């Protein structure tokens, strides 16, 4: 991916390219920050890079078009920018889906909290409300058993994978 290569080139040329990157960001009234890095264990990092590239497209075009910086091989042509847009849109779905994997662990944490709270000395009205909350939580939790999406999200999540099951 050319944006990934550009990120590497910027980071590793602190005396020439990095100052030029910061200047280009300022010239386009953009916050001078670095391109996110692609992390193999975080499959959503590609989406983050593409999102950043789209936002900083003018800065990227400016810096890769500067012959003196020798970054022409990272230049994105119009058809490649269209690919960035299309891929970004496709990966957005996966980025949103990754948050699904946090639903089940969060439900477990809430269930643990409710169970431990019910064992404490609390007002009867509070205990009744906690029991209703736990019943509602269990109803939603049973819905996750009927959906393959939650299982897939848990297996795809780098932290949980099959260990959760």
CSV table of N, CA and C in Angstrom, one decimal:
chain,number,residue,atom,x,y,z
A,1,UNK,N,0.9,-1.2,0.0
A,1,UNK,CA,0.0,0.0,0.0
A,1,UNK,C,0.9,1.2,0.0
A,2,UNK,N,0.6,2.1,-0.9
A,2,UNK,CA,1.5,3.3,-1.1
A,2,UNK,C,1.4,4.3,0.1
A,3,UNK,N,0.3,4.4,0.8
A,3,UNK,CA,0.2,5.3,1.9
A,3,UNK,C,1.0,4.7,3.1
A,4,UNK,N,1.1,3.4,3.2
A,4,UNK,CA,1.9,2.8,4.3
A,4,UNK,C,3.4,3.1,4.0
A,5,UNK,N,3.8,3.0,2.7
A,5,UNK,CA,5.2,3.3,2.3
A,5,UNK,C,5.5,4.7,2.6
A,6,UNK,N,4.5,5.6,2.3
A,6,UNK,CA,4.7,7.0,2.5
A,6,UNK,C,4.9,7.3,4.0
A,7,UNK,N,4.1,6.7,4.8
A,7,UNK,CA,4.2,6.8,6.3
A,7,UNK,C,5.6,6.4,6.8
A,8,UNK,N,6.1,5.3,6.3
A,8,UNK,CA,7.4,4.8,6.6
A,8,UNK,C,8.5,5.8,6.2
A,9,UNK,N,8.4,6.3,5.0
A,9,UNK,CA,9.3,7.3,4.4
A,9,UNK,C,9.4,8.6,5.3
A,10,UNK,N,8.2,9.0,5.7
A,10,UNK,CA,8.1,10.3,6.5
A,10,UNK,C,8.8,10.1,7.8
A,11,UNK,N,8.5,9.0,8.5
A,11,UNK,CA,9.0,8.7,9.8
A,11,UNK,C,10.5,8.5,9.8
A,12,UNK,N,11.0,7.9,8.7
A,12,UNK,CA,12.5,7.6,8.7
A,12,UNK,C,13.3,8.7,7.9
A,13,UNK,N,12.7,9.8,7.7
A,13,UNK,CA,13.5,10.9,7.1
A,13,UNK,C,13.2,12.2,7.9
A,14,UNK,N,13.7,12.2,9.1
A,14,UNK,CA,13.4,13.2,10.1
A,14,UNK,C,14.0,14.6,9.7
A,15,UNK,N,15.0,14.6,8.9
A,15,UNK,CA,15.7,15.9,8.6
A,15,UNK,C,15.1,16.5,7.3
A,16,UNK,N,14.6,15.8,6.4
A,16,UNK,CA,14.1,16.3,5.2
A,16,UNK,C,12.6,16.2,5.0
A,17,UNK,N,12.1,15.0,5.0
A,17,UNK,CA,10.7,14.7,4.6
A,17,UNK,C,9.7,15.1,5.8
A,18,UNK,N,10.1,14.7,7.0
A,18,UNK,CA,9.2,15.0,8.1
A,18,UNK,C,9.0,16.5,8.3
A,19,UNK,N,10.0,17.4,8.2
A,19,UNK,CA,9.7,18.8,8.3
A,19,UNK,C,8.8,19.3,7.1
A,20,UNK,N,9.0,18.7,5.9
A,20,UNK,CA,8.2,19.0,4.7
A,20,UNK,C,6.8,18.6,4.9
A,21,UNK,N,6.6,17.4,5.6
A,21,UNK,CA,5.2,17.0,5.9
A,21,UNK,C,4.5,17.9,6.8
A,22,UNK,N,5.2,18.4,7.9
A,22,UNK,CA,4.6,19.3,8.8
A,22,UNK,C,4.3,20.6,8.1
A,23,UNK,N,5.2,21.1,7.3
A,23,UNK,CA,4.9,22.3,6.5
A,23,UNK,C,3.7,22.2,5.6
A,24,UNK,N,3.6,21.1,4.9
A,24,UNK,CA,2.5,20.9,4.0
A,24,UNK,C,1.2,20.8,4.8
A,25,UNK,N,1.2,20.2,6.0
A,25,UNK,CA,0.0,20.1,6.8
A,25,UNK,C,-0.4,21.5,7.2
A,26,UNK,N,0.5,22.3,7.6
A,26,UNK,CA,0.2,23.7,8.0
A,26,UNK,C,-0.3,24.5,6.8
A,27,UNK,N,0.3,24.3,5.7
A,27,UNK,CA,-0.1,25.0,4.5
A,27,UNK,C,-1.6,24.7,4.1
A,28,UNK,N,-2.0,23.5,4.4
A,28,UNK,CA,-3.4,23.1,4.1
A,28,UNK,C,-4.3,23.2,5.3
A,29,UNK,N,-3.8,23.9,6.4
A,29,UNK,CA,-4.6,24.1,7.6
A,29,UNK,C,-5.0,22.8,8.2
A,30,UNK,N,-4.1,21.9,8.2
A,30,UNK,CA,-4.4,20.6,8.8
A,30,UNK,C,-3.5,20.4,10.0
A,31,UNK,N,-3.9,19.6,11.0
A,31,UNK,CA,-3.1,19.3,12.2
A,31,UNK,C,-1.9,18.5,11.7
A,32,UNK,N,-0.7,18.9,12.0
A,32,UNK,CA,0.5,18.2,11.6
A,32,UNK,C,0.6,16.9,12.5
A,33,UNK,N,0.1,15.8,12.0
A,33,UNK,CA,0.3,14.5,12.7
A,33,UNK,C,0.7,13.5,11.7
A,34,UNK,N,1.2,12.4,12.2
A,34,UNK,CA,1.7,11.3,11.3
A,34,UNK,C,0.6,10.4,10.8
A,35,UNK,N,0.9,9.8,9.7
A,35,UNK,CA,0.0,8.8,9.1
A,35,UNK,C,-0.1,7.6,10.1
A,36,UNK,N,-1.2,7.1,10.4
A,36,UNK,CA,-1.3,5.9,11.3
A,36,UNK,C,-0.5,4.7,10.7
A,37,UNK,N,0.0,3.9,11.5
A,37,UNK,CA,0.8,2.7,11.0
A,37,UNK,C,-0.1,1.5,10.9
A,38,UNK,N,0.2,0.7,9.9
A,38,UNK,CA,-0.6,-0.6,9.7
A,38,UNK,C,0.0,-1.6,10.7
A,39,UNK,N,-0.9,-2.1,11.6
A,39,UNK,CA,-0.5,-3.1,12.6
A,39,UNK,C,-1.2,-4.4,12.2
A,40,UNK,N,-0.4,-5.4,12.0
A,40,UNK,CA,-0.8,-6.7,11.5
A,40,UNK,C,-1.9,-7.4,12.5
A,41,UNK,N,-1.7,-7.1,13.8
A,41,UNK,CA,-2.7,-7.7,14.7
A,41,UNK,C,-3.9,-6.9,14.9
A,42,UNK,N,-4.0,-5.8,14.3
A,42,UNK,CA,-5.2,-4.9,14.4
A,42,UNK,C,-5.7,-4.7,13.0
A,43,UNK,N,-6.6,-5.6,12.6
A,43,UNK,CA,-7.0,-5.6,11.2
A,43,UNK,C,-7.8,-4.3,10.8
A,44,UNK,N,-8.2,-3.5,11.8
A,44,UNK,CA,-8.9,-2.3,11.5
A,44,UNK,C,-7.9,-1.1,11.2
A,45,UNK,N,-6.7,-1.4,11.4
A,45,UNK,CA,-5.7,-0.3,11.2
A,45,UNK,C,-5.6,0.1,9.7
A,46,UNK,N,-5.9,-0.8,8.8
A,46,UNK,CA,-6.0,-0.4,7.4
A,46,UNK,C,-7.1,0.6,7.1
A,47,UNK,N,-8.2,0.4,7.8
A,47,UNK,CA,-9.3,1.4,7.7
A,47,UNK,C,-8.9,2.8,8.2
A,48,UNK,N,-8.2,2.8,9.3
A,48,UNK,CA,-7.7,4.0,9.9
A,48,UNK,C,-6.7,4.7,9.0
A,49,UNK,N,-5.9,4.0,8.3
A,49,UNK,CA,-4.9,4.6,7.4
A,49,UNK,C,-5.7,5.2,6.2
A,50,UNK,N,-6.7,4.5,5.7
A,50,UNK,CA,-7.4,5.0,4.5
A,50,UNK,C,-8.3,6.2,4.9
A,51,UNK,N,-8.8,6.2,6.1
A,51,UNK,CA,-9.6,7.3,6.6
A,51,UNK,C,-8.7,8.6,6.7
A,52,UNK,N,-7.5,8.4,7.3
A,52,UNK,CA,-6.5,9.5,7.4
A,52,UNK,C,-6.1,10.0,6.0
A,53,UNK,N,-5.8,9.0,5.1
A,53,UNK,CA,-5.4,9.4,3.8
A,53,UNK,C,-6.4,10.2,3.1
A,54,UNK,N,-7.7,9.9,3.2
A,54,UNK,CA,-8.7,10.7,2.6
A,54,UNK,C,-8.8,12.1,3.2
A,55,UNK,N,-8.7,12.2,4.5
A,55,UNK,CA,-8.7,13.5,5.1
A,55,UNK,C,-7.5,14.3,4.8
A,56,UNK,N,-6.4,13.7,4.6
A,56,UNK,CA,-5.1,14.4,4.3
A,56,UNK,C,-4.7,14.3,2.8
A,57,UNK,N,-5.7,14.0,2.0
A,57,UNK,CA,-5.4,13.8,0.5
A,57,UNK,C,-4.6,15.0,-0.1
A,58,UNK,N,-5.0,16.2,0.2
A,58,UNK,CA,-4.3,17.3,-0.4
A,58,UNK,C,-2.9,17.4,0.1
A,59,UNK,N,-2.7,17.1,1.4
A,59,UNK,CA,-1.3,17.1,1.9
A,59,UNK,C,-0.5,16.0,1.3
A,60,UNK,N,-1.1,14.8,1.2
A,60,UNK,CA,-0.4,13.7,0.5
A,60,UNK,C,0.0,14.0,-0.9
A,61,UNK,N,-1.0,14.6,-1.7
A,61,UNK,CA,-0.7,14.9,-3.0
A,61,UNK,C,0.4,16.0,-3.1
A,62,UNK,N,0.4,16.9,-2.2
A,62,UNK,CA,1.4,18.0,-2.2
A,62,UNK,C,2.8,17.5,-2.0
A,63,UNK,N,2.9,16.6,-1.0
A,63,UNK,CA,4.2,16.2,-0.6
A,63,UNK,C,4.8,15.1,-1.6
A,64,UNK,N,3.9,14.3,-2.1
A,64,UNK,CA,4.4,13.3,-3.1
A,64,UNK,C,4.6,13.9,-4.4
A,65,UNK,N,4.1,15.0,-4.7
A,65,UNK,CA,4.3,15.7,-6.0
A,65,UNK,C,5.6,16.6,-6.0
A,66,UNK,N,6.2,16.7,-4.8
A,66,UNK,CA,7.4,17.5,-4.7
A,66,UNK,C,8.6,16.7,-5.1
A,67,UNK,N,9.2,17.0,-6.3
A,67,UNK,CA,10.3,16.2,-6.8
A,67,UNK,C,11.5,16.2,-5.9
A,68,UNK,N,11.8,17.3,-5.2
A,68,UNK,CA,13.0,17.3,-4.3
A,68,UNK,C,12.9,16.3,-3.1
A,69,UNK,N,11.7,15.9,-2.8
A,69,UNK,CA,11.6,15.0,-1.6
A,69,UNK,C,11.7,13.5,-2.1
A,70,UNK,N,11.7,13.3,-3.4
A,70,UNK,CA,11.9,11.9,-3.9
A,70,UNK,C,10.8,10.9,-3.4
A,71,UNK,N,9.6,11.4,-3.4
A,71,UNK,CA,8.4,10.6,-2.9
A,71,UNK,C,7.4,10.2,-4.0
A,72,UNK,N,7.9,10.4,-5.3
A,72,UNK,CA,6.9,10.2,-6.4
A,72,UNK,C,6.4,8.8,-6.5
A,73,UNK,N,7.1,7.8,-6.0
A,73,UNK,CA,6.6,6.4,-6.1
A,73,UNK,C,5.5,6.2,-5.1
A,74,UNK,N,5.2,7.1,-4.2
A,74,UNK,CA,4.1,7.0,-3.3
A,74,UNK,C,2.9,7.9,-3.7
A,75,UNK,N,3.0,8.5,-4.9
A,75,UNK,CA,2.0,9.4,-5.4
A,75,UNK,C,0.8,8.5,-5.8
A,76,UNK,N,-0.4,9.0,-5.4
A,76,UNK,CA,-1.7,8.3,-5.7
A,76,UNK,C,-2.3,9.1,-6.9
A,77,UNK,N,-2.6,8.4,-8.0
A,77,UNK,CA,-3.3,9.0,-9.1
A,77,UNK,C,-4.8,8.9,-8.9
A,78,UNK,N,-5.6,9.6,-9.7
A,78,UNK,CA,-7.0,9.7,-9.5
A,78,UNK,C,-7.7,8.3,-9.3
A,79,UNK,N,-7.3,7.3,-10.2
A,79,UNK,CA,-8.0,6.0,-10.1
A,79,UNK,C,-7.6,5.3,-8.7
A,80,UNK,N,-6.4,5.6,-8.2
A,80,UNK,CA,-6.0,5.0,-7.0
A,80,UNK,C,-6.7,5.7,-5.8
A,81,UNK,N,-7.0,7.0,-5.9
A,81,UNK,CA,-7.8,7.7,-4.9
A,81,UNK,C,-9.2,7.1,-4.9
A,82,UNK,N,-9.7,6.7,-6.0
A,82,UNK,CA,-11.1,6.1,-6.1
A,82,UNK,C,-11.1,4.7,-5.4
A,83,UNK,N,-10.0,4.0,-5.5
A,83,UNK,CA,-9.8,2.7,-4.8
A,83,UNK,C,-9.8,3.0,-3.3
A,84,UNK,N,-9.0,4.0,-2.9
A,84,UNK,CA,-9.0,4.4,-1.5
A,84,UNK,C,-10.4,4.6,-0.9
A,85,UNK,N,-11.2,5.4,-1.7
A,85,UNK,CA,-12.6,5.7,-1.3
A,85,UNK,C,-13.4,4.4,-1.2
A,86,UNK,N,-13.3,3.5,-2.2
A,86,UNK,CA,-14.1,2.3,-2.2
A,86,UNK,C,-13.7,1.4,-1.1
A,87,UNK,N,-12.4,1.2,-0.9
A,87,UNK,CA,-11.9,0.3,0.1
A,87,UNK,C,-12.3,0.8,1.5
A,88,UNK,N,-12.2,2.1,1.6
A,88,UNK,CA,-12.5,2.8,2.9
A,88,UNK,C,-14.0,2.5,3.2
A,89,UNK,N,-14.9,2.6,2.2
A,89,UNK,CA,-16.3,2.3,2.5
A,89,UNK,C,-16.5,0.9,2.8
A,90,UNK,N,-15.8,0.0,2.2
A,90,UNK,CA,-16.0,-1.5,2.4
A,90,UNK,C,-15.5,-1.8,3.8
A,91,UNK,N,-14.3,-1.3,4.2
A,91,UNK,CA,-13.7,-1.6,5.5
A,91,UNK,C,-14.5,-0.9,6.7
A,92,UNK,N,-15.3,0.1,6.4
A,92,UNK,CA,-16.1,0.8,7.4
A,92,UNK,C,-17.0,-0.2,8.1
A,93,UNK,N,-17.6,-1.1,7.3
A,93,UNK,CA,-18.5,-2.1,7.8
A,93,UNK,C,-17.7,-3.0,8.8
A,94,UNK,N,-16.5,-3.4,8.5
A,94,UNK,CA,-15.7,-4.2,9.4
A,94,UNK,C,-15.3,-3.4,10.6
A,95,UNK,N,-15.0,-2.2,10.4
A,95,UNK,CA,-14.6,-1.3,11.6
A,95,UNK,C,-15.7,-1.3,12.6
A,96,UNK,N,-16.9,-1.1,12.1
A,96,UNK,CA,-18.1,-1.0,13.0
A,96,UNK,C,-18.4,-2.4,13.6
A,97,UNK,N,-18.2,-3.4,12.8
A,97,UNK,CA,-18.5,-4.8,13.3
A,97,UNK,C,-17.5,-5.2,14.4
A,98,UNK,N,-16.3,-4.6,14.4
A,98,UNK,CA,-15.4,-5.0,15.4
A,98,UNK,C,-15.8,-4.6,16.8
A,99,UNK,N,-16.7,-3.6,16.9
A,99,UNK,CA,-17.2,-3.2,18.2
A,99,UNK,C,-18.2,-4.2,18.8
A,100,UNK,N,-18.7,-5.0,17.9
A,100,UNK,CA,-19.6,-6.1,18.3
A,100,UNK,C,-18.9,-7.1,19.3
A,101,UNK,N,-17.6,-7.3,19.0
A,101,UNK,CA,-16.9,-8.2,19.9
A,101,UNK,C,-16.8,-7.8,21.3
A,102,UNK,N,-17.0,-6.5,21.5
A,102,UNK,CA,-16.9,-6.0,22.9
A,102,UNK,C,-18.3,-6.1,23.6
A,103,UNK,N,-19.3,-6.5,22.9
A,103,UNK,CA,-20.7,-6.5,23.5
A,103,UNK,C,-20.7,-7.7,24.5
A,104,UNK,N,-20.3,-8.9,24.1
A,104,UNK,CA,-20.4,-10.0,25.0
A,104,UNK,C,-19.5,-9.9,26.3
A,105,UNK,N,-18.3,-9.5,26.2
A,105,UNK,CA,-17.5,-9.3,27.4
A,105,UNK,C,-18.1,-8.2,28.3
A,106,UNK,N,-18.7,-7.1,27.7
A,106,UNK,CA,-19.3,-6.1,28.5
A,106,UNK,C,-20.5,-6.6,29.2
A,107,UNK,N,-21.3,-7.5,28.5
A,107,UNK,CA,-22.5,-8.1,29.1
A,107,UNK,C,-22.0,-9.0,30.3
A,108,UNK,N,-20.9,-9.7,30.1
A,108,UNK,CA,-20.4,-10.5,31.2
A,108,UNK,C,-20.0,-9.6,32.4
A,109,UNK,N,-19.4,-8.5,32.1
A,109,UNK,CA,-19.0,-7.6,33.2
A,109,UNK,C,-20.2,-7.0,33.9
A,110,UNK,N,-21.2,-6.7,33.2
A,110,UNK,CA,-22.5,-6.1,33.8
A,110,UNK,C,-23.2,-7.2,34.6
A,111,UNK,N,-23.2,-8.5,34.0
A,111,UNK,CA,-23.8,-9.6,34.8
A,111,UNK,C,-23.1,-9.9,36.1
A,112,UNK,N,-21.7,-9.8,36.0
A,112,UNK,CA,-21.0,-10.0,37.3
A,112,UNK,C,-21.3,-9.0,38.3
A,113,UNK,N,-21.4,-7.7,37.8
A,113,UNK,CA,-21.7,-6.6,38.7
A,113,UNK,C,-23.1,-6.8,39.3
A,114,UNK,N,-24.0,-7.1,38.5
A,114,UNK,CA,-25.4,-7.3,39.0
A,114,UNK,C,-25.5,-8.5,40.0
A,115,UNK,N,-24.8,-9.6,39.7
A,115,UNK,CA,-24.8,-10.7,40.6
A,115,UNK,C,-24.2,-10.4,41.9
A,116,UNK,N,-23.1,-9.8,41.9
A,116,UNK,CA,-22.4,-9.4,43.1
A,116,UNK,C,-23.2,-8.4,43.9
A,117,UNK,N,-23.9,-7.5,43.2
A,117,UNK,CA,-24.7,-6.5,43.9
A,117,UNK,C,-25.9,-7.1,44.6
A,118,UNK,N,-26.4,-8.1,44.0
A,118,UNK,CA,-27.6,-8.8,44.6
A,118,UNK,C,-27.3,-9.5,45.9
A,119,UNK,N,-26.0,-9.9,46.0
A,119,UNK,CA,-25.6,-10.6,47.3
A,119,UNK,C,-25.3,-9.6,48.4
A,120,UNK,N,-25.2,-8.3,48.1
A,120,UNK,CA,-24.9,-7.3,49.1
A,120,UNK,C,-26.2,-6.9,49.8
A,121,UNK,N,-26.0,-6.2,50.9
A,121,UNK,CA,-27.1,-5.6,51.7
A,121,UNK,C,-27.6,-4.3,51.0
A,122,UNK,N,-28.7,-4.4,50.3
A,122,UNK,CA,-29.2,-3.3,49.6
A,122,UNK,C,-30.7,-3.2,49.9
A,123,UNK,N,-31.2,-2.0,49.6
A,123,UNK,CA,-32.7,-1.8,49.8
A,123,UNK,C,-33.4,-2.7,48.9
A,124,UNK,N,-34.6,-3.2,49.3
A,124,UNK,CA,-35.4,-4.2,48.5
A,124,UNK,C,-35.7,-3.6,47.1
A,125,UNK,N,-36.0,-2.3,47.1
A,125,UNK,CA,-36.4,-1.7,45.8
A,125,UNK,C,-35.2,-1.7,44.8
A,126,UNK,N,-34.0,-1.5,45.4
A,126,UNK,CA,-32.8,-1.5,44.6
A,126,UNK,C,-32.6,-3.0,44.1
A,127,UNK,N,-32.7,-3.9,45.0
A,127,UNK,CA,-32.5,-5.3,44.6
A,127,UNK,C,-33.5,-5.7,43.5
A,128,UNK,N,-34.8,-5.3,43.6
A,128,UNK,CA,-35.8,-5.6,42.6
A,128,UNK,C,-35.4,-5.0,41.3
A,129,UNK,N,-34.9,-3.8,41.3
A,129,UNK,CA,-34.5,-3.1,40.0
A,129,UNK,C,-33.3,-3.9,39.4
A,130,UNK,N,-32.4,-4.3,40.3
A,130,UNK,CA,-31.2,-5.0,39.8
A,130,UNK,C,-31.6,-6.4,39.2
A,131,UNK,N,-32.6,-7.0,39.8
A,131,UNK,CA,-33.1,-8.3,39.3
A,131,UNK,C,-33.8,-8.1,37.9
A,132,UNK,N,-34.5,-7.0,37.8
A,132,UNK,CA,-35.1,-6.7,36.5
A,132,UNK,C,-34.1,-6.4,35.4
A,133,UNK,N,-33.0,-5.7,35.8
A,133,UNK,CA,-31.9,-5.4,34.9
A,133,UNK,C,-31.2,-6.7,34.5
A,134,UNK,N,-31.0,-7.6,35.4
A,134,UNK,CA,-30.4,-8.9,35.1
A,134,UNK,C,-31.3,-9.7,34.2
A,135,UNK,N,-32.6,-9.7,34.4
A,135,UNK,CA,-33.5,-10.4,33.6
A,135,UNK,C,-33.4,-9.9,32.1
A,136,UNK,N,-33.4,-8.6,32.0
A,136,UNK,CA,-33.3,-7.9,30.7
A,136,UNK,C,-32.0,-8.3,30.0
A,137,UNK,N,-30.9,-8.2,30.8
A,137,UNK,CA,-29.6,-8.5,30.3
A,137,UNK,C,-29.6,-10.0,29.8
A,138,UNK,N,-30.2,-10.9,30.5
A,138,UNK,CA,-30.2,-12.3,30.1
A,138,UNK,C,-31.0,-12.5,28.8
A,139,UNK,N,-32.1,-11.7,28.7
A,139,UNK,CA,-32.9,-11.8,27.5
A,139,UNK,C,-32.0,-11.4,26.3
A,140,UNK,N,-31.3,-10.3,26.4
A,140,UNK,CA,-30.4,-9.8,25.3
A,140,UNK,C,-29.3,-10.8,25.1
A,141,UNK,N,-28.7,-11.4,26.2
A,141,UNK,CA,-27.6,-12.3,26.1
A,141,UNK,C,-28.1,-13.5,25.3
A,142,UNK,N,-29.3,-14.0,25.5
A,142,UNK,CA,-29.8,-15.2,24.8
A,142,UNK,C,-29.9,-14.9,23.3
A,143,UNK,N,-30.2,-13.6,22.9
A,143,UNK,CA,-30.2,-13.2,21.5
A,143,UNK,C,-28.9,-13.4,20.8
A,144,UNK,N,-27.8,-13.2,21.6
A,144,UNK,CA,-26.5,-13.4,21.0
A,144,UNK,C,-26.2,-14.8,20.6
A,145,UNK,N,-26.8,-15.8,21.3
A,145,UNK,CA,-26.6,-17.2,21.0
A,145,UNK,C,-27.3,-17.5,19.7
A,146,UNK,N,-28.3,-16.8,19.3
A,146,UNK,CA,-29.0,-17.0,18.0
A,146,UNK,C,-28.4,-16.3,16.8
A,147,UNK,N,-27.4,-15.5,17.1
A,147,UNK,CA,-26.7,-14.7,16.0
A,147,UNK,C,-25.3,-15.2,15.8
A,148,UNK,N,-25.0,-15.5,14.5
A,148,UNK,CA,-23.6,-15.9,14.2
A,148,UNK,C,-22.7,-14.7,14.2
A,149,UNK,N,-23.2,-13.5,14.0
A,149,UNK,CA,-22.4,-12.3,14.0
A,149,UNK,C,-21.5,-12.2,15.2
A,150,UNK,N,-22.1,-12.4,16.4
A,150,UNK,CA,-21.4,-12.3,17.6
A,150,UNK,C,-20.3,-13.3,17.7
A,151,UNK,N,-20.6,-14.6,17.3
A,151,UNK,CA,-19.5,-15.6,17.3
A,151,UNK,C,-18.4,-15.3,16.4
A,152,UNK,N,-18.7,-14.8,15.2
A,152,UNK,CA,-17.7,-14.4,14.2
A,152,UNK,C,-16.9,-13.3,14.7
A,153,UNK,N,-17.5,-12.3,15.3
A,153,UNK,CA,-16.8,-11.1,15.8
A,153,UNK,C,-15.8,-11.5,16.9
A,154,UNK,N,-16.3,-12.4,17.8
A,154,UNK,CA,-15.4,-12.9,18.9
A,154,UNK,C,-14.2,-13.6,18.3
A,155,UNK,N,-14.4,-14.5,17.3
A,155,UNK,CA,-13.3,-15.3,16.8
A,155,UNK,C,-12.3,-14.4,16.0
A,156,UNK,N,-12.9,-13.4,15.3
A,156,UNK,CA,-12.0,-12.5,14.6
A,156,UNK,C,-11.2,-11.5,15.4
A,157,UNK,N,-11.7,-11.2,16.6
A,157,UNK,CA,-11.1,-10.3,17.5
A,157,UNK,C,-9.7,-10.8,18.0
A,158,UNK,N,-8.6,-10.0,17.8
A,158,UNK,CA,-7.3,-10.5,18.1
A,158,UNK,C,-7.1,-10.9,19.6
A,159,UNK,N,-7.8,-10.2,20.4
A,159,UNK,CA,-7.7,-10.5,21.9
A,159,UNK,C,-8.4,-11.7,22.3
A,160,UNK,N,-9.6,-12.0,21.7
A,160,UNK,CA,-10.5,-13.0,22.2
A,160,UNK,C,-10.3,-14.4,21.5
A,161,UNK,N,-10.4,-14.3,20.1
A,161,UNK,CA,-10.3,-15.5,19.2
A,161,UNK,C,-11.1,-16.6,19.8
A,162,UNK,N,-10.6,-17.8,19.8
A,162,UNK,CA,-11.3,-19.0,20.3
A,162,UNK,C,-11.2,-19.1,21.8
A,163,UNK,N,-10.3,-18.4,22.5
A,163,UNK,CA,-10.1,-18.5,23.9
A,163,UNK,C,-11.4,-18.2,24.7
A,164,UNK,N,-12.2,-17.3,24.1
A,164,UNK,CA,-13.4,-16.9,24.8
A,164,UNK,C,-14.4,-18.0,25.0
A,165,UNK,N,-14.5,-18.8,23.9
A,165,UNK,CA,-15.4,-19.9,23.9
A,165,UNK,C,-14.9,-21.1,24.7
